[in-house]
Amino acid sequence: AQSVAQPEDQVNVAEGNPLTVKCTYSVSGNPYLFWYVQYPNRGLQFLLKYITGDNLVKGSYGFEAEFNKSQTSFHLKKPSALVSDSALYFCAVREVDSSYKLIFGSGTRLLVRP
Amino acid sequence: KAGVTQTPRYLIKTRGQQVTLSCSPISGHRSVSWYQQTPGQGLQFLFEYFSETQRNKGNFPGRFSGRQFSNSRSEMNVSTLELGDSALYLCASSLASQVHEQYFGPGTRLTVT
């Protein structure tokens, strides 16, 4: 069965510092991987995805993520955090040629302090 | 392009009633998925429709149902509401294939009393 783990409920970082939000996944085949962000009282906004090719994926708002097949990870990163990045972040996986549904992690709250 | 729209945004119902939620996808998107978001269970997949056909279904009781119309608009229905159905219901649309990301609407906040 497909699953996604986000081991940290919350990540705290100072503005201007780099940030990492962790995600590991489990699928029996190859994965399609996605990151979404949710602001209060809003739906989810798409940030980036890994489909195939370069393991480093660049997305919206300066975010990037690195796909590591051996570690089954897809960590979200940003070189310099902004206070406005404070939100709830979700990692999601879809198994190639298996299903169209997205399996989401439990979410990680990012708090960037000024 | 206009984004995914969901109506109503907020809804209060009592136990035993039924409710219908509506979703209009982004123009040109033929796939519509529904998710339930709660603090305890997180984001859980309900079902996905493509060209008026249910293509995937999550592990929810039969009280939860949906449909898609020829214009790709979708509705979901929950019958015999329970307190535990209180949640944010999110609709997402995408182009047809697995590689495409889903774009989410703002959600409908359902409160069951």
PDB file of C-alpha atoms in Angstrom, chain B residues 8-44:
ATOM      1  CA  PRO B   8     -21.330  26.555  -0.571  1.00  0.00           C
ATOM      2  CA  ARG B   9     -18.278  27.637   1.416  1.00  0.00           C
ATOM      3  CA  TYR B  10     -19.872  26.953   4.777  1.00  0.00           C
ATOM      4  CA  LEU B  11     -22.690  24.670   5.777  1.00  0.00           C
ATOM      5  CA  ILE B  12     -24.298  23.686   9.054  1.00  0.00           C
ATOM      6  CA  LYS B  13     -26.473  20.577   9.176  1.00  0.00           C
ATOM      7  CA  THR B  14     -27.950  18.376  11.858  1.00  0.00           C
ATOM      8  CA  ARG B  15     -27.418  14.659  12.316  1.00  0.00           C
ATOM      9  CA  GLY B  16     -29.489  12.529  10.019  1.00  0.00           C
ATOM     10  CA  GLN B  17     -29.815  15.146   7.291  1.00  0.00           C
ATOM     11  CA  GLN B  18     -28.198  14.899   3.906  1.00  0.00           C
ATOM     12  CA  VAL B  19     -26.044  17.420   2.099  1.00  0.00           C
ATOM     13  CA  THR B  20     -24.899  18.104  -1.455  1.00  0.00           C
ATOM     14  CA  LEU B  21     -21.682  19.935  -2.231  1.00  0.00           C
ATOM     15  CA  SER B  22     -20.796  21.333  -5.614  1.00  0.00           C
ATOM     16  CA  CYS B  23     -17.513  21.770  -7.461  1.00  0.00           C
ATOM     17  CA  SER B  24     -16.721  23.503 -10.738  1.00  0.00           C
ATOM     18  CA  PRO B  25     -13.301  22.555 -12.119  1.00  0.00           C
ATOM     19  CA  ILE B  26     -10.852  24.692 -14.022  1.00  0.00           C
ATOM     20  CA  SER B  27     -11.930  25.068 -17.626  1.00  0.00           C
ATOM     21  CA  GLY B  28     -10.555  22.182 -19.689  1.00  0.00           C
ATOM     22  CA  HIS B  29      -9.940  19.906 -16.711  1.00  0.00           C
ATOM     23  CA  ARG B  30     -11.794  16.631 -16.992  1.00  0.00           C
ATOM     24  CA  SER B  31     -10.742  14.957 -13.761  1.00  0.00           C
ATOM     25  CA  VAL B  32     -12.333  15.943 -10.452  1.00  0.00           C
ATOM     26  CA  SER B  33     -11.333  14.486  -7.095  1.00  0.00           C
ATOM     27  CA  TRP B  34     -12.801  14.962  -3.646  1.00  0.00           C
ATOM     28  CA  TYR B  35     -10.970  14.874  -0.328  1.00  0.00           C
ATOM     29  CA  GLN B  36     -12.041  15.107   3.278  1.00  0.00           C
ATOM     30  CA  GLN B  37      -9.775  17.042   5.654  1.00  0.00           C
ATOM     31  CA  THR B  38     -10.097  16.675   9.425  1.00  0.00           C
ATOM     32  CA  PRO B  39      -7.666  17.435  12.249  1.00  0.00           C
ATOM     33  CA  GLY B  40      -7.584  13.806  13.313  1.00  0.00           C
ATOM     34  CA  GLN B  41      -7.434  11.958   9.995  1.00  0.00           C
ATOM     35  CA  GLY B  42      -5.767  14.558   7.811  1.00  0.00           C
ATOM     36  CA  LEU B  43      -6.454  14.545   4.094  1.00  0.00           C
ATOM     37  CA  GLN B  44      -8.307  11.483   2.903  1.00  0.00           C
TER      38      GLN B  44
END
